[in-house]
Short mmCIF file of C-alpha atoms in Angstrom, two decimals:
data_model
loop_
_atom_site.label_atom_id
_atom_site.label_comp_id
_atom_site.label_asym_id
_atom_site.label_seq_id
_atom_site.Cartn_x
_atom_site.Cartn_y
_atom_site.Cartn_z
CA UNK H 1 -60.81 71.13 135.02
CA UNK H 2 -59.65 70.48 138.31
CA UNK H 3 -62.22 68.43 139.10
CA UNK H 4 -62.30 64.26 138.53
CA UNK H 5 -65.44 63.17 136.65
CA UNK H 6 -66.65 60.14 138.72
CA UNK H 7 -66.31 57.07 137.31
CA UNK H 8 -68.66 55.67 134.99
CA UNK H 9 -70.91 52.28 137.34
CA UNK H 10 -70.80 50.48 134.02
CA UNK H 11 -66.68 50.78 133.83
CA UNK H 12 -66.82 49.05 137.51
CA UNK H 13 -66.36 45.34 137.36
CA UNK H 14 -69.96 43.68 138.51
CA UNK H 15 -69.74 41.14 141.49
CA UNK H 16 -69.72 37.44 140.30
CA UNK H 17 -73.28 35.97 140.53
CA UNK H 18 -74.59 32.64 140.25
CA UNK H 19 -78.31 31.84 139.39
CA UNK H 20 -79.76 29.41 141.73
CA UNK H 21 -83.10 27.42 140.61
CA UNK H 22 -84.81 26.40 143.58
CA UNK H 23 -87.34 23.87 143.18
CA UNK H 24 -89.04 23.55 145.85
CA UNK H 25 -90.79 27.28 145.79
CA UNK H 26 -89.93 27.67 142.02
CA UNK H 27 -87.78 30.44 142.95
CA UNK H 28 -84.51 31.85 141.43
CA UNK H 29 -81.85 33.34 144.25
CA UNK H 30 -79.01 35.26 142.77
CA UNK H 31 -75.91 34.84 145.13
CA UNK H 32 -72.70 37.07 145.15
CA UNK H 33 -69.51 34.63 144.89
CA UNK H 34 -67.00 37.26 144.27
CA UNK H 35 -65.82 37.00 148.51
CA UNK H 36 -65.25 32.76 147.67
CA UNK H 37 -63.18 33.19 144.73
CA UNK H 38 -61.18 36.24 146.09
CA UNK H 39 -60.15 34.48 148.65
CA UNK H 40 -59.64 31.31 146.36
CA UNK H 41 -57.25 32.99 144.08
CA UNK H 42 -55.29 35.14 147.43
CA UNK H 43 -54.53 31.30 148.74
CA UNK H 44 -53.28 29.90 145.52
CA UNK H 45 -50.85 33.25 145.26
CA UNK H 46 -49.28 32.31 148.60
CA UNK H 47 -48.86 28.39 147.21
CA UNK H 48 -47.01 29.56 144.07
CA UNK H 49 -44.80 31.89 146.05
CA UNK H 50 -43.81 29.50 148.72
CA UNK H 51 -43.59 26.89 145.85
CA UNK H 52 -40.66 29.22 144.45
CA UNK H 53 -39.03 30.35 147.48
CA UNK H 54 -38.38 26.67 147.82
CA UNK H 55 -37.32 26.10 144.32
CA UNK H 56 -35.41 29.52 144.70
CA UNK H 57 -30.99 28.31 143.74
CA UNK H 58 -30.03 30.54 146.49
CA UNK H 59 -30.99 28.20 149.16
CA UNK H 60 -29.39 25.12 148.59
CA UNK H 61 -31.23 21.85 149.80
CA UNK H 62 -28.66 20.76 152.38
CA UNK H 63 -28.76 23.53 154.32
CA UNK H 64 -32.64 23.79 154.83
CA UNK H 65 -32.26 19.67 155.35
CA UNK H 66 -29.91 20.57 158.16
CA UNK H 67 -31.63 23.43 158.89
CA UNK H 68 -35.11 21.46 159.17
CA UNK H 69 -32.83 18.66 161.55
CA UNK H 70 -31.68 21.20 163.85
CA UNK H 71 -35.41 21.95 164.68
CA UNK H 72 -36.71 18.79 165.25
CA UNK H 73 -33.32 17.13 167.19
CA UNK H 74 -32.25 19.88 169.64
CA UNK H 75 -29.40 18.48 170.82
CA UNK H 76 -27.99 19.04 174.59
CA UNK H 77 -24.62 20.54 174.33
CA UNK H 78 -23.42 19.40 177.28
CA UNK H 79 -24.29 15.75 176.74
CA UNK H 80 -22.80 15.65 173.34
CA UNK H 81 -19.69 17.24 175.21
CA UNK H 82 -19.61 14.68 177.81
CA UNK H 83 -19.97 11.89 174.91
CA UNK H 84 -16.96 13.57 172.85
CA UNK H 85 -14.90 13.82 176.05
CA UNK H 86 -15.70 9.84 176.83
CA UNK H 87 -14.68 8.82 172.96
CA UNK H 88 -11.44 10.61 173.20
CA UNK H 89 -10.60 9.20 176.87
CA UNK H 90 -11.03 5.64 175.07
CA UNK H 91 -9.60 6.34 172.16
CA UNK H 92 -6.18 7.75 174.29
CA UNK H 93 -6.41 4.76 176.66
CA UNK H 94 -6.62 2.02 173.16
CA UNK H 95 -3.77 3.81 171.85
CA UNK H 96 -1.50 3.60 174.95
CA UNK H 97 -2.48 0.02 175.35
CA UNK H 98 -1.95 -0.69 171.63
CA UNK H 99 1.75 0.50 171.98
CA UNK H 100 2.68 -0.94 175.21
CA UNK H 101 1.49 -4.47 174.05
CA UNK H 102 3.02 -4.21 170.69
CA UNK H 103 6.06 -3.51 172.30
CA UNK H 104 5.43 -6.19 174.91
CA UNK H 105 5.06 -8.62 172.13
CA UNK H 106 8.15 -7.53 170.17
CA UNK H 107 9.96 -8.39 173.41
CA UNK H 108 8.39 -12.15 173.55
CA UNK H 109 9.04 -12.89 170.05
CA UNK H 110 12.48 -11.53 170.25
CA UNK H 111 13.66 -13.24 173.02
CA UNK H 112 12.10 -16.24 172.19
CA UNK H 113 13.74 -16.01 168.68
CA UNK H 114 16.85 -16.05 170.10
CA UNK H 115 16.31 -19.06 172.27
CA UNK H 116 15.45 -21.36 169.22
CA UNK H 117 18.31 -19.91 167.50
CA UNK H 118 20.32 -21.31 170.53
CA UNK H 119 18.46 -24.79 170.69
CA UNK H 120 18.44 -25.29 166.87
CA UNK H 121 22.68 -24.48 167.09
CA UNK H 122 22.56 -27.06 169.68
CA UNK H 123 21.06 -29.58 167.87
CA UNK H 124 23.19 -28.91 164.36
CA UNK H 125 20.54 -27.21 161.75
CA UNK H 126 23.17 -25.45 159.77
CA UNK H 127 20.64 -23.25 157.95
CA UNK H 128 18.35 -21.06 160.41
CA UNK H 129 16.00 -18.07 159.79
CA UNK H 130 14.99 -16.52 157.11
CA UNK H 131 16.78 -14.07 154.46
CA UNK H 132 16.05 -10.87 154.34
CA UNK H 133 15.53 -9.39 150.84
CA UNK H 134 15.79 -5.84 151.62
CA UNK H 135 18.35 -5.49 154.61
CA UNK H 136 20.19 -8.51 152.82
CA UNK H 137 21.16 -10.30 156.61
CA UNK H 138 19.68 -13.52 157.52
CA UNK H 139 16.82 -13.15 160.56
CA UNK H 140 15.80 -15.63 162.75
CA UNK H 141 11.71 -14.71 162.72
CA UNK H 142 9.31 -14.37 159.65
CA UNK H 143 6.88 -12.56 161.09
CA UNK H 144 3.05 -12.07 160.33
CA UNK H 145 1.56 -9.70 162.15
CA UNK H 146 2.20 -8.31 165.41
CA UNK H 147 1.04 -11.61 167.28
CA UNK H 148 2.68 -14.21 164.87
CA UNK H 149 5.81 -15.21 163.54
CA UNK H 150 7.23 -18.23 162.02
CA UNK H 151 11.10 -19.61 162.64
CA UNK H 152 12.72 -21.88 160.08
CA UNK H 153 15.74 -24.41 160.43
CA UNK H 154 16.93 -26.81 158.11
CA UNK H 155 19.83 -29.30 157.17
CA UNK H 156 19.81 -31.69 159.45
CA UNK H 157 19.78 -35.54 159.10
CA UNK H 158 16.50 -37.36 159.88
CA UNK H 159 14.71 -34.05 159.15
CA UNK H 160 14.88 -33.85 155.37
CA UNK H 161 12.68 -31.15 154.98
CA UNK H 162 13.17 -28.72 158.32
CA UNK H 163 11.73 -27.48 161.41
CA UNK H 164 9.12 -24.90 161.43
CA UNK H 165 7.94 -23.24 164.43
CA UNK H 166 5.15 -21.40 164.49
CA UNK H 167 5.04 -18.65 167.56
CA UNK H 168 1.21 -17.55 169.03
CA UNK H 169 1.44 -14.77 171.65
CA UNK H 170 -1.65 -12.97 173.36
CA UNK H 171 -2.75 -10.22 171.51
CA UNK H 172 -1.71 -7.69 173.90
CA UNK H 173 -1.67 -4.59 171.80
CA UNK H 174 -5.08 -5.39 171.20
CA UNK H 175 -8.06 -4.65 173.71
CA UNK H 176 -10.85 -6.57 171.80
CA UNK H 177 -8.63 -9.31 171.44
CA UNK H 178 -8.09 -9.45 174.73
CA UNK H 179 -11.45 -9.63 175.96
CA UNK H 180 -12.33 -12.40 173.23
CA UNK H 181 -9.62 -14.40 174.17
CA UNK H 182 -10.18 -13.89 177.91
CA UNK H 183 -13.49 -15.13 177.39
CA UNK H 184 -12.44 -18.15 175.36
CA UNK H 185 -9.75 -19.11 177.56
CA UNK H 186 -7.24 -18.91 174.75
CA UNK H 187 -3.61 -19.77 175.47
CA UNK H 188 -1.39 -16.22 176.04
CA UNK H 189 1.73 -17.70 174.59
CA UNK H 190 2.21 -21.08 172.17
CA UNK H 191 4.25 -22.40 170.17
CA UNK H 192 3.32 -25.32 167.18
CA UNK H 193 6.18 -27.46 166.04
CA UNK H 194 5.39 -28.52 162.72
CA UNK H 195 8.69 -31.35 161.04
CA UNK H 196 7.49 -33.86 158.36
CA UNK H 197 9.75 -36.98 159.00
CA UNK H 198 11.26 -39.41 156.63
CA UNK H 199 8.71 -40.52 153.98
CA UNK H 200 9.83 -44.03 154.14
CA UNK H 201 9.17 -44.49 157.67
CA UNK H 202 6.26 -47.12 158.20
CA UNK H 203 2.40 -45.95 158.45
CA UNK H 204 2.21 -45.12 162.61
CA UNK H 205 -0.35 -42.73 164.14
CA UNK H 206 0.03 -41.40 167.79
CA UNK H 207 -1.91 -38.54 169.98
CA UNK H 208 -1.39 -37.30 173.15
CA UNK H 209 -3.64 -33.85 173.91
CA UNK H 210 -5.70 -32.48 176.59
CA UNK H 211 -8.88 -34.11 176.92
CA UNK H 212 -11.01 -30.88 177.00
CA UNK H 213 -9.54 -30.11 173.15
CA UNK H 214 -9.62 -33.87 172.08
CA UNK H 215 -13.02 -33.19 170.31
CA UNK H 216 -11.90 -30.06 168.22
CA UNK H 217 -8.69 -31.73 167.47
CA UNK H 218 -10.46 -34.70 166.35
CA UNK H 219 -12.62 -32.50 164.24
CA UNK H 220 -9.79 -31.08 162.57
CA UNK H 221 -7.84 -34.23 161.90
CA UNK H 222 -9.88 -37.40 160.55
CA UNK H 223 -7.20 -39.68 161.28
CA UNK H 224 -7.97 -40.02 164.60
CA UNK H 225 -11.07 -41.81 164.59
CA UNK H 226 -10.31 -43.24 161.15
CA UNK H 227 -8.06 -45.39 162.69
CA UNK H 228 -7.04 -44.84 166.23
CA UNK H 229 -8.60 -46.28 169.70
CA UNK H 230 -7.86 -45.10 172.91
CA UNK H 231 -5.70 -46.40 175.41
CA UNK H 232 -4.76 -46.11 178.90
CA UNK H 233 -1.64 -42.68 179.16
CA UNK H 234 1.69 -44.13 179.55
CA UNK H 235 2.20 -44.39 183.22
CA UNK H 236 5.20 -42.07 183.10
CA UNK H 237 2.52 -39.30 182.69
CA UNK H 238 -0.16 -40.23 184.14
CA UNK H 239 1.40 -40.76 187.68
CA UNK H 240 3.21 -37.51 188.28
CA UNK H 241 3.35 -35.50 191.67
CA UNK H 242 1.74 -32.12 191.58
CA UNK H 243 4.66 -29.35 190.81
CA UNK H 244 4.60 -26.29 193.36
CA UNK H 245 2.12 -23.46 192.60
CA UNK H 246 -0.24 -25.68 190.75
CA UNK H 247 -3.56 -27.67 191.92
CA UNK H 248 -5.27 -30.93 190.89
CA UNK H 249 -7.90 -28.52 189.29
CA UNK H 250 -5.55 -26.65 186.81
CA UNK H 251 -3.47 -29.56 185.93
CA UNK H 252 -5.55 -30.70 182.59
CA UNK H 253 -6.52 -34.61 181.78
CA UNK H 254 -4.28 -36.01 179.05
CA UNK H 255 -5.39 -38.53 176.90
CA UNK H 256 -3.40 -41.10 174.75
CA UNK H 257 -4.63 -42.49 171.46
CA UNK H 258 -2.78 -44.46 168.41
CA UNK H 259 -3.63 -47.20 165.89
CA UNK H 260 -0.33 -49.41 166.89
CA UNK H 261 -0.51 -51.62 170.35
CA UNK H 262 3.59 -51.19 170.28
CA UNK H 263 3.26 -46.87 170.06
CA UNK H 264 4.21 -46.52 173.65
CA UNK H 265 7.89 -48.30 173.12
CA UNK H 266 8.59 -44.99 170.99
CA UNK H 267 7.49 -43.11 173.84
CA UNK H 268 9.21 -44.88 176.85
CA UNK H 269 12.72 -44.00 174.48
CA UNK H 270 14.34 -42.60 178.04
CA UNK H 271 14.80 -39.03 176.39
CA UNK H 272 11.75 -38.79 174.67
CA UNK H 273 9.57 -39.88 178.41
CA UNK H 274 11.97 -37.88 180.56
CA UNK H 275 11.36 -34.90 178.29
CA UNK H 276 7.52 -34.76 178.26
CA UNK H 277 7.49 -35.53 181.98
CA UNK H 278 9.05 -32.32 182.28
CA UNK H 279 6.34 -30.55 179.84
CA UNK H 280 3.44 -32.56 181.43
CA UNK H 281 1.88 -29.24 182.09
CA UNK H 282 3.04 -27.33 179.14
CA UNK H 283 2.00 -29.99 176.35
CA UNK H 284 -0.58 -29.36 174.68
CA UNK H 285 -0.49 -31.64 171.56
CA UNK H 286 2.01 -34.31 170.67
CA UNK H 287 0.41 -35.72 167.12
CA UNK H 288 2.58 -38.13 164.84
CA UNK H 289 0.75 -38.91 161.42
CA UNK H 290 1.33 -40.43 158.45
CA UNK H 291 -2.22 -38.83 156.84
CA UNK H 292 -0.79 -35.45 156.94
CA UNK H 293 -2.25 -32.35 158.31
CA UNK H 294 -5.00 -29.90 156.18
CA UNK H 295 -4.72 -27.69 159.09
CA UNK H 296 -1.36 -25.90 158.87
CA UNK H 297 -0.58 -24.22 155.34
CA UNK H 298 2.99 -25.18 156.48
CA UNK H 299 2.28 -29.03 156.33
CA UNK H 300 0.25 -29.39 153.17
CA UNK H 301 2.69 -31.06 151.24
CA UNK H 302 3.65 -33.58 153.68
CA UNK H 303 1.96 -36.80 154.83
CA UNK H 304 4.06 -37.83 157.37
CA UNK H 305 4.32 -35.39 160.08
CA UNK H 306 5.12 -34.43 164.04
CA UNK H 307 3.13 -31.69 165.69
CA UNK H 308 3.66 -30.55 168.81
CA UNK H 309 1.93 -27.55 170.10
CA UNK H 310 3.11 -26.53 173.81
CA UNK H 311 1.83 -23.19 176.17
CA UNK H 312 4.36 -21.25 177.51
CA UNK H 313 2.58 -19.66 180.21
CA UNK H 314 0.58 -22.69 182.01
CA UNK H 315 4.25 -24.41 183.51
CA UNK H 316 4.71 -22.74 186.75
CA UNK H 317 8.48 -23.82 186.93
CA UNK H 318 9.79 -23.57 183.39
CA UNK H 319 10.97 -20.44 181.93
CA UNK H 320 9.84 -19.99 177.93
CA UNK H 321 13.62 -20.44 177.01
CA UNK H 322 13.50 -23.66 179.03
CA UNK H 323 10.35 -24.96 177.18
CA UNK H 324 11.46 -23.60 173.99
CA UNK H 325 14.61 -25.88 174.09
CA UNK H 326 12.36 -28.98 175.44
CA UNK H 327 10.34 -28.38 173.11
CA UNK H 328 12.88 -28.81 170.22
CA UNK H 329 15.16 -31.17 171.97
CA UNK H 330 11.47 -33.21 172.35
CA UNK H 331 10.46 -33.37 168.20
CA UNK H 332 14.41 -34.03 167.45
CA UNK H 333 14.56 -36.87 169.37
CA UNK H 334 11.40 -38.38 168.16
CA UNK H 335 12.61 -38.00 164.64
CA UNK H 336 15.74 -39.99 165.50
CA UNK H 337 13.92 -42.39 167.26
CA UNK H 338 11.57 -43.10 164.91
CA UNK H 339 13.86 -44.57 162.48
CA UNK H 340 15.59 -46.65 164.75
CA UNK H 341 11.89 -47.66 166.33
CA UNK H 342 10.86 -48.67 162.62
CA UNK H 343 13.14 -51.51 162.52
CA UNK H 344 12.08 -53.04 165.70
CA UNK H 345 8.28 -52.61 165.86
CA UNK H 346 5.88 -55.96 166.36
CA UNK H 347 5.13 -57.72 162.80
CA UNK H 348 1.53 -58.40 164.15
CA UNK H 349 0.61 -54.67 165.03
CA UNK H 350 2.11 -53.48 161.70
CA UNK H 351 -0.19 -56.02 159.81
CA UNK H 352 -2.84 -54.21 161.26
CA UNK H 353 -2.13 -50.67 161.33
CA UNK H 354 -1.45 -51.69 157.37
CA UNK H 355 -5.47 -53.65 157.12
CA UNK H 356 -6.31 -50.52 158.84
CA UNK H 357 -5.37 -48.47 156.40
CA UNK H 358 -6.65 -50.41 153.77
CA UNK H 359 -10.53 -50.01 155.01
CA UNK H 360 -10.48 -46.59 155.48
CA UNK H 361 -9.07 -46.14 152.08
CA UNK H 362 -12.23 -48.64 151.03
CA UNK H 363 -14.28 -46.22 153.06
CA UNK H 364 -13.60 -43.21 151.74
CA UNK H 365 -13.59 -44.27 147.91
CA UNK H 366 -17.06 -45.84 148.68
CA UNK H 367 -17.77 -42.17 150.69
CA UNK H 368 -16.88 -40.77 147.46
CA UNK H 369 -18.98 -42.85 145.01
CA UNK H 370 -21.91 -42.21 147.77
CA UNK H 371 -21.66 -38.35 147.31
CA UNK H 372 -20.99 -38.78 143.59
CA UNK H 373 -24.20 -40.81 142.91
CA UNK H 374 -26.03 -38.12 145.31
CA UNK H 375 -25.19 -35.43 143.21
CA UNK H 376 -25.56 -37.28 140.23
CA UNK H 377 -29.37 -38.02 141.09
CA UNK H 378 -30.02 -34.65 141.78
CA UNK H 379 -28.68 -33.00 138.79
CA UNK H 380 -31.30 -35.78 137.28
CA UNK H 381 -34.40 -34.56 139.21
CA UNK H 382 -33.04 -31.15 138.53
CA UNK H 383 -33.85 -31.80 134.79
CA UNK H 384 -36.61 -33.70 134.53
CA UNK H 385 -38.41 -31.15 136.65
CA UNK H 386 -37.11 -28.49 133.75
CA UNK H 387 -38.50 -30.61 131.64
CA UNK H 388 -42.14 -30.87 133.00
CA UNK H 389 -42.42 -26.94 132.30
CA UNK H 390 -41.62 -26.95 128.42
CA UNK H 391 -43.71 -26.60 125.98
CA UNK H 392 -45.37 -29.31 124.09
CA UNK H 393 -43.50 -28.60 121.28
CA UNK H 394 -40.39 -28.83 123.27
CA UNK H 395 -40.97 -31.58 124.51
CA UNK H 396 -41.56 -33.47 121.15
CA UNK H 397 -38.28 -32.03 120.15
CA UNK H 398 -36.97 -33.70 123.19
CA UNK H 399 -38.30 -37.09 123.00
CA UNK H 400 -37.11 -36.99 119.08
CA UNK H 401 -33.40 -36.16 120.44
CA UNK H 402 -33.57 -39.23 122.98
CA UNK H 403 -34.95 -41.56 120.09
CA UNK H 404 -32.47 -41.02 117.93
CA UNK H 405 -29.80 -40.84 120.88
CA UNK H 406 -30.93 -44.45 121.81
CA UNK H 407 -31.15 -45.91 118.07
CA UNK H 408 -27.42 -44.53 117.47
CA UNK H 409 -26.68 -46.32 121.12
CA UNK H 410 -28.40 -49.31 119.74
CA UNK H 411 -26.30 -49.17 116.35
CA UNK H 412 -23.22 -48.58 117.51
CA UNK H 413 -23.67 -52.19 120.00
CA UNK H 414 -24.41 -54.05 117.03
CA UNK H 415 -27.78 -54.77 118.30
CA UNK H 416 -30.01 -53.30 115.50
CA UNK H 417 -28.73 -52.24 112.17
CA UNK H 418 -30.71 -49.38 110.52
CA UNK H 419 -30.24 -49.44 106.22
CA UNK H 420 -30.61 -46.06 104.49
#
């Protein structure tokens, strides 16, 4: 009883076989493939087990992703240290410089809010500034944004609808801005005068600018080769001594263009020339227009216009409260002389600033019929080339439509009469 009965051969599972039929020697070779398909079966356990170890919920798929990452980038911790301590030391030094120059600017535009409200006292705009809604006092600056602001003044005879002033200082608070307007050679400070004059002032079109912008400006305003030609600067600009501090090579190249032969008796007013002698090397643009301006949102409305745009840091003897109150005193007095100059000016020169007119209004209409014919054509081509890929039972349909289209044409001209 205590003894095991051995086990029975027959119970014991018989090695796999497989029957081999040689040909050659017309032999059959009986060879064991139980070793093969053991180890078959052992390799396909460890695929289903790593198959669900990976599907297994307890290890979630980020963490073997990050896991997997960690492997293959093995980061240096003291480079990624050094980079962390460089991005804060840039980020600290953009934030300092972002405060200082926003409080730099704050400074500009203040005090050179309080110098037009000064200058615009002095030349009697009763209404100046803006009203403020929510602190319900009266300010002298709109601003937009922290390198932008606007200043307003109205109510004064020969300026029926105001003075705007538009104020441009260097982005200082920030660096980027810096470096792209480094690079550009963009003014630091500016300031654009913007008054639309009386409408029923005759048609007269005057430029003075810098020669190096004369193509952008020209660019932006049509006018200017519409109808102007250029002519020689008045010589009250154009023979000026050198101020102290400045050489031949900074001082820029003015040039003078208008559509009138009698434009520089406005400008020789003694006031007016005395004035932009003394902004020679501020002025930047002195435009009068009666084609209005599409490039400030301020002048839209207006055909007949002064611009003046003036830097406040290229003068090496004026102050920005000095050229501030030139600057206004300057568009003022053009706007009173220009009435008085309207009365006066040469019949002849008129006639043709008037012809003038008249062709490049001829000009453009015929511009327009140009580019409406153009697009007209090609809406054409456009179709017939949908046509060409329509079936030919479309295309019956189609050729039915324009029949009876041109009989009804026909009909209605009295040419051929159709009876039903």
């Amino acid at each position: 009883a205590g003894t095991q009965k051995p086990k029975d051969a027959s119970s014991q599972k018989a090695p796999k076989a497989a029957v081999v039929n040689d040909d050659d020697d017309d032999e059959i070779r009986v060879e064991d493939i139980s070793t093969a398909s053991g180890e078959k079966a052992g390799l396909d356990d460890v695929a289903a087990s790593q198959t669900k170890a990976n599907k297994s919920p307890n290890v979630p798929f980020t963490a073997e992703w990050l896991k997997t990452l960690q492997s293959v980038h093995d980061f240096d911790e003291g480079s990624l240290f050094v980079t962390e301590v460089v991005l804060m030391v840039f980020a600290m030094v953009y934030t300092i410089l972002h405060l200082i120059g926003r409080f730099a600017n704050d400074k500009v535009m203040r005090d050179l809010g309080n110098a037009m409200v000064l200058a615009a006292q002095k030349h009697d705009f009763p209404h100046i500034g803006v009203q403020d809604i929510e602190e319900m006092q009266r300010k002298p600056l709109f601003k937009d944004g922290a390198d932008f602001a606007y200043f307003y003044a109205t109510g004064r005879s020969n300026a029926p609808f105001g003075l705007t002033i538009g104020i441009s200082t260097y982005p200082r608070h920030d660096l980027f801005g810096m470096l792209k307007s480094s690079m550009f050679k963009v003014a630091k400070d500016s300031l654009r005068v913007i008054m639309p004059l009386d409408p029923r002032l005759q048609p007269l079109v005057i430029l003075i600018c810098r020669e190096q912008d004369l193509p952008s400006y020209r660019k932006a305003h049509p006018d200017i080769d519409l109808l102007c030609d250029r002519y020689p600067l008045p010589s009250f600009l154009s023979k000026l001594p050198l101020p102290a501090g400045l050489s031949e090579d900074n001082r820029s190249d003015l040039v003078f263009a208008t559509d009138s032969s009698d434009a520089t008796t406005l400008l020789q007013v003694e006031k007016i020339s005395s004035i932009l002698v003394k902004l020679r090397d501020s002025l930047a643009v002195l435009h009068i227009t009666d084609q209005g301006s599409k490039v400030d949102l301020q002048s839209m409305e207006y055909k007949k216009l002064l611009l003046v745009t003036v830097d406040l840091s290229s003068s090496p003897h004026l102050s920005r409260e000095e050229i501030v109150d030139l600057t206004m005193t300057l568009a003022v007095s053009i706007a009173d002389a220009a009435v008085k100059f309207d009365s006066i000016r040469n019949p002849m020169a008129l006639e043709r600033v008037k012809a003038l007119r008249k062709k490049a209004e001829e000009e453009s209409l015929k511009e327009v019929d140009k580019k409406r014919k153009a697009e007209a054509a090609e809406k054409k081509q456009e179709k017939r080339e949908g046509e060409k890929n329509l079936d030919p039972e479309e295309q019956a349909k189609l050729e039915e439509k324009r029949r009876k289209k041109e009989l009804r044409k026909r009909q209605s001209s009295g040419a051929v009469k159709i009876l039903r």
